[in-house]
PDB file of N, CA and C in Angstrom:
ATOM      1  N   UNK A1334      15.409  13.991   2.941  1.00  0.00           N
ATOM      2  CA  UNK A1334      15.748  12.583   3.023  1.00  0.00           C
ATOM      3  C   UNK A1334      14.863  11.800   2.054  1.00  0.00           C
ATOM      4  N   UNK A1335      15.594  11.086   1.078  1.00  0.00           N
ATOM      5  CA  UNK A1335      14.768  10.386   0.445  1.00  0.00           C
ATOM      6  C   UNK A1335      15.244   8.925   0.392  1.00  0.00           C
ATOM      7  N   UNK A1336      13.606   7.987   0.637  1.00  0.00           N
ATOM      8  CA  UNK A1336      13.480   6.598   0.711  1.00  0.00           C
ATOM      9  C   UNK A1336      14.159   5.807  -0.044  1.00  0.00           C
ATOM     10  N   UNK A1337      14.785   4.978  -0.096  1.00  0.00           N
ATOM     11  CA  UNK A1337      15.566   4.425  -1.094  1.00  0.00           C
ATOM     12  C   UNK A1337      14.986   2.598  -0.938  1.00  0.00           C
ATOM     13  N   UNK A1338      14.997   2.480  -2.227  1.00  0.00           N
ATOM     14  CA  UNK A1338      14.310   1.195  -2.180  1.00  0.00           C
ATOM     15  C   UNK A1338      13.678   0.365  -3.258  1.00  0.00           C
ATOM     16  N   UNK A1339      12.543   0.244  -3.278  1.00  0.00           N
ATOM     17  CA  UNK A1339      12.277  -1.011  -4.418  1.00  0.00           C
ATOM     18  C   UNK A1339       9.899  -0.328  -4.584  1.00  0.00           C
ATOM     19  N   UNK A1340      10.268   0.052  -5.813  1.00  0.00           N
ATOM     20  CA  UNK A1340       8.034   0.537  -5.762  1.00  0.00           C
ATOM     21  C   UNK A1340       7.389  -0.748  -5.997  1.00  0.00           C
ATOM     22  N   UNK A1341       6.951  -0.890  -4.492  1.00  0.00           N
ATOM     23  CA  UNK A1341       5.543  -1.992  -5.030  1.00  0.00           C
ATOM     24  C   UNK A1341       5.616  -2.314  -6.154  1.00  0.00           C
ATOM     25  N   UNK A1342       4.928  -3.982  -6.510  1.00  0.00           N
ATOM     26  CA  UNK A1342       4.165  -3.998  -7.620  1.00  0.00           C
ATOM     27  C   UNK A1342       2.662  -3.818  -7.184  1.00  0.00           C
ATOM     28  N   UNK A1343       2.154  -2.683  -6.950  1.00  0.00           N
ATOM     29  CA  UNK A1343       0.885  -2.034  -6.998  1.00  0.00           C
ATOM     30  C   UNK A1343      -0.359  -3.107  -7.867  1.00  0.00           C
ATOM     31  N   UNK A1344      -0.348  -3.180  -9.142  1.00  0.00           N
ATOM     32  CA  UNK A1344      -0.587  -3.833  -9.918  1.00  0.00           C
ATOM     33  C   UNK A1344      -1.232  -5.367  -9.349  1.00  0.00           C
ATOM     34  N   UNK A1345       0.139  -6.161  -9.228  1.00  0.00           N
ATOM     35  CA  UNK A1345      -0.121  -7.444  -8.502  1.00  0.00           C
ATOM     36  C   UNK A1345      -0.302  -7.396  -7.371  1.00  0.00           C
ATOM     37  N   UNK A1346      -0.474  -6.864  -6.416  1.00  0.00           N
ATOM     38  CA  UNK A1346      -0.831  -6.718  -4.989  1.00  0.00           C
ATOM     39  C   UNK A1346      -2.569  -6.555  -4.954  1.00  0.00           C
ATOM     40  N   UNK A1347      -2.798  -5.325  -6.430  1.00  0.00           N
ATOM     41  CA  UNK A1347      -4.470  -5.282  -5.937  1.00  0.00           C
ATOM     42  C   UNK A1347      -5.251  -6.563  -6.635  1.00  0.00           C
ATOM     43  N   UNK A1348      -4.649  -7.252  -7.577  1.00  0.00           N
ATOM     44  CA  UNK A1348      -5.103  -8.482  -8.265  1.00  0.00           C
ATOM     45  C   UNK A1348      -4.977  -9.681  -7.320  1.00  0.00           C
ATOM     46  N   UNK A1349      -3.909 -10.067  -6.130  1.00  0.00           N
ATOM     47  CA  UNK A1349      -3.722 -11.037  -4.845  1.00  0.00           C
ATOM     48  C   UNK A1349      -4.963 -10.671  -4.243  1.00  0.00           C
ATOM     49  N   UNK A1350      -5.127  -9.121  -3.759  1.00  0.00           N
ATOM     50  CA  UNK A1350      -6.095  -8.566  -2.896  1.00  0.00           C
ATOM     51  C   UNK A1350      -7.656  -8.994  -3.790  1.00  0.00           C
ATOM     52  N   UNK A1351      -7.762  -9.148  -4.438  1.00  0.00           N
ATOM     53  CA  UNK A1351      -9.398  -9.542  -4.910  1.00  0.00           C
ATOM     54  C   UNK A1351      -9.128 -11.224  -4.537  1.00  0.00           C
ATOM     55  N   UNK A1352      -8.372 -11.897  -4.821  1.00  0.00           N
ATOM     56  CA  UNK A1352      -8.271 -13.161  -4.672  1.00  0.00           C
ATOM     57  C   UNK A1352      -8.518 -13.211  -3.440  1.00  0.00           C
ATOM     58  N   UNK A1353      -7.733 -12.777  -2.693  1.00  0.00           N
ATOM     59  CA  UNK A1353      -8.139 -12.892  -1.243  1.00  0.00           C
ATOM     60  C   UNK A1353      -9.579 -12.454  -1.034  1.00  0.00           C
ATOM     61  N   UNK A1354      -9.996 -11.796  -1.869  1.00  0.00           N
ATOM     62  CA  UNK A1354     -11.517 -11.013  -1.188  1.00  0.00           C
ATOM     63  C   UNK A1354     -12.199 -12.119  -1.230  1.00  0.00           C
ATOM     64  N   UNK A1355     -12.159 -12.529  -2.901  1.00  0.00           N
ATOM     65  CA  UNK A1355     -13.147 -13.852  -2.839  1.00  0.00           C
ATOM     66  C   UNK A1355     -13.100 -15.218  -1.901  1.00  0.00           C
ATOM     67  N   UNK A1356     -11.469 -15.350  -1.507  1.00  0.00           N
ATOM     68  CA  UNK A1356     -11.375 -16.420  -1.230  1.00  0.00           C
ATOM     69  C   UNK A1356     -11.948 -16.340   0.269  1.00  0.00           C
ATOM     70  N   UNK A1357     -11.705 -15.332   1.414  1.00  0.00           N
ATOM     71  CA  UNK A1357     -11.789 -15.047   2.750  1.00  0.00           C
ATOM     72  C   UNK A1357     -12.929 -14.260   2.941  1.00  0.00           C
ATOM     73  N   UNK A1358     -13.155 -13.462   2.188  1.00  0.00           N
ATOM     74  CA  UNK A1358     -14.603 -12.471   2.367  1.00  0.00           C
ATOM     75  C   UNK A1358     -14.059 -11.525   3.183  1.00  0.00           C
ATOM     76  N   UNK A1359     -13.076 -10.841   3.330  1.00  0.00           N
ATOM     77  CA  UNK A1359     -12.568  -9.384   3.864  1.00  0.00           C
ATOM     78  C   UNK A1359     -12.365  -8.815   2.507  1.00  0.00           C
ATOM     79  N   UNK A1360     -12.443  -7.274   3.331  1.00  0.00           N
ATOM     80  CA  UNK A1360     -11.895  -6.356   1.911  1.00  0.00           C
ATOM     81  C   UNK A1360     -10.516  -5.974   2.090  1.00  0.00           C
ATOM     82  N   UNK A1361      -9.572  -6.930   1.530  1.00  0.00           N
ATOM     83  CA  UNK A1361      -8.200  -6.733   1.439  1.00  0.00           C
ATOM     84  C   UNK A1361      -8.151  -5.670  -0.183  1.00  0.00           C
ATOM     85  N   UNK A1362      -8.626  -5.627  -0.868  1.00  0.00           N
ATOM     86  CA  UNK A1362      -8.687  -4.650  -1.708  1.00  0.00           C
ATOM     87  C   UNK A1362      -8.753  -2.880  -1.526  1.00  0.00           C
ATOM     88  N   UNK A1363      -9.314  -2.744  -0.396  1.00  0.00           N
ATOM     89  CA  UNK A1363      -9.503  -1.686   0.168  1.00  0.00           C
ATOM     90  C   UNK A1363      -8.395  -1.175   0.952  1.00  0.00           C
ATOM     91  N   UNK A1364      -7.814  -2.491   1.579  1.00  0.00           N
ATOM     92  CA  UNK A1364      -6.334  -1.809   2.581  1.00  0.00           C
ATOM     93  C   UNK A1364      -5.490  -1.566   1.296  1.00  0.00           C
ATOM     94  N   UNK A1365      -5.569  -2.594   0.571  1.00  0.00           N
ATOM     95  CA  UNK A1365      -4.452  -2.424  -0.886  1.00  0.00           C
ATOM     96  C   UNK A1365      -4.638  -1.008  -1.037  1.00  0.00           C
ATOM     97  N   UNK A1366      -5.494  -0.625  -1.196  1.00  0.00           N
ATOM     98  CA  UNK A1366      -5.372   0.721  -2.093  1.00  0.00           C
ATOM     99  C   UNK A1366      -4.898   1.789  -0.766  1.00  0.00           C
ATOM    100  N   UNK A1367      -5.404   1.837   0.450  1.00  0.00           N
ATOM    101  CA  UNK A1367      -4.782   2.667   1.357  1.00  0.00           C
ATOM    102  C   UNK A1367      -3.445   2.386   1.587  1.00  0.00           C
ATOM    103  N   UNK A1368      -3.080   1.657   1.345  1.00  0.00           N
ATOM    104  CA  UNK A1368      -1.511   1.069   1.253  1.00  0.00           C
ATOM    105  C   UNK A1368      -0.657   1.853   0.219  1.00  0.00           C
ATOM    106  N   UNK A1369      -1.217   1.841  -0.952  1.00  0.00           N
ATOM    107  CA  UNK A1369      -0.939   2.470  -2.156  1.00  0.00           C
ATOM    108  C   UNK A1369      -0.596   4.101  -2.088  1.00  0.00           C
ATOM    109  N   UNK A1370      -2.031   4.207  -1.578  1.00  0.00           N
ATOM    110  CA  UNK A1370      -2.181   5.967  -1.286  1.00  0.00           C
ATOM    111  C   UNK A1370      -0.887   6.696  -0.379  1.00  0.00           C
ATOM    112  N   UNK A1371      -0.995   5.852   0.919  1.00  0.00           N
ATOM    113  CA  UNK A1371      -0.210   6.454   1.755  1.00  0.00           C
ATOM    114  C   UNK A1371       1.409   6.230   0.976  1.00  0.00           C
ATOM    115  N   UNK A1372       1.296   5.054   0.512  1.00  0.00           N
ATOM    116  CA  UNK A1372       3.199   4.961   0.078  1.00  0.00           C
ATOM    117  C   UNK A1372       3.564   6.186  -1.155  1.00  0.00           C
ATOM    118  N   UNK A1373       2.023   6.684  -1.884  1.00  0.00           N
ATOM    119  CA  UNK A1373       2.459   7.647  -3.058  1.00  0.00           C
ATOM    120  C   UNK A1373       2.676   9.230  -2.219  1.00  0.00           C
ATOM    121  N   UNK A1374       1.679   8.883  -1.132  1.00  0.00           N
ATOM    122  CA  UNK A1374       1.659  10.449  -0.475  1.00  0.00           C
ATOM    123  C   UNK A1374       3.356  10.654   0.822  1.00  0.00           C
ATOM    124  N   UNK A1375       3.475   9.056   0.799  1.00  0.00           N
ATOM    125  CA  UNK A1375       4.936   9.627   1.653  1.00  0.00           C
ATOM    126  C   UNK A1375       4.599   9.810   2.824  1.00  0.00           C
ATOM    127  N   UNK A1376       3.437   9.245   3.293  1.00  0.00           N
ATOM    128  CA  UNK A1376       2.633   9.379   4.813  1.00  0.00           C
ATOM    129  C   UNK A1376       3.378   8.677   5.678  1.00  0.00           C
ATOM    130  N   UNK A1377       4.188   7.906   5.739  1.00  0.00           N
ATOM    131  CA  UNK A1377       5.484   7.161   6.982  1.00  0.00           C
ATOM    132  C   UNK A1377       6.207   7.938   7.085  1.00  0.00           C
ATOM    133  N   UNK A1378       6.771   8.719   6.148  1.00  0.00           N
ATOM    134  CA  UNK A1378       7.890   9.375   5.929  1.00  0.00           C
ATOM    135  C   UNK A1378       7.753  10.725   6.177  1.00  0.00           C
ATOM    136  N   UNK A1379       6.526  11.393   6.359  1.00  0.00           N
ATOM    137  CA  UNK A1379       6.318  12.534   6.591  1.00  0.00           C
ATOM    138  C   UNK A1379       5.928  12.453   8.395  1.00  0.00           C
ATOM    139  N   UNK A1380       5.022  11.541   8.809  1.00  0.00           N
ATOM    140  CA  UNK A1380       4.796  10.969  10.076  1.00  0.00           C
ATOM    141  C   UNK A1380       6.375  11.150  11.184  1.00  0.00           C
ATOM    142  N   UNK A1381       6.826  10.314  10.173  1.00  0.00           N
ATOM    143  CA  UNK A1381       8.157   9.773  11.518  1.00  0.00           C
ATOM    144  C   UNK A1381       9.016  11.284  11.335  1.00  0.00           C
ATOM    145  N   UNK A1382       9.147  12.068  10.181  1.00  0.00           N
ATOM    146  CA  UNK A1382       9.846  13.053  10.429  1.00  0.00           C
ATOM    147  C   UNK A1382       8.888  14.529  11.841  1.00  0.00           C
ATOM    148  N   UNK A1383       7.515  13.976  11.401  1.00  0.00           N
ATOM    149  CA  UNK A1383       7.317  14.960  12.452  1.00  0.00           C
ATOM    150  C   UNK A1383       7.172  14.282  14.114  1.00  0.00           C
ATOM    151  N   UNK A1384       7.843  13.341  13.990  1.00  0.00           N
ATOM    152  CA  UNK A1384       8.072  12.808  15.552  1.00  0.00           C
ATOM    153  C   UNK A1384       7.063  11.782  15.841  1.00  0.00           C
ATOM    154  N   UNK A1385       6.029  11.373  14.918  1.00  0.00           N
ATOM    155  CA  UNK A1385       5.094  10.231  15.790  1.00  0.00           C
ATOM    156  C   UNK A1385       5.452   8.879  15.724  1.00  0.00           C
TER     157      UNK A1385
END
């Protein structure tokens, strides 16, 4: 089964995510990139097929 859909802009998401860092003082840069990781590794999609 493959995802059908639209790839992040990766790019502009981690450039929002520093804005936000500075602006709020969380590390939204850091979820960005685990965000990233899991959507390249297919980690929802491998998850929900094994039942969780």
């Amino acid at each position: 089964m493959q995802w059908i859909g639209f790839e992040p802009r990766w790019r502009w998401l981690n450039n929002h995510a520093k804005e936000l860092r500075a602006r709020l003082g969380l590390d939204f840069p850091a979820f960005a990139h685990k965000m990233e990781r899991a959507s390249k590794l297919n980690y929802a999609q491998r998850e929900a097929l094994r039942g969780r």
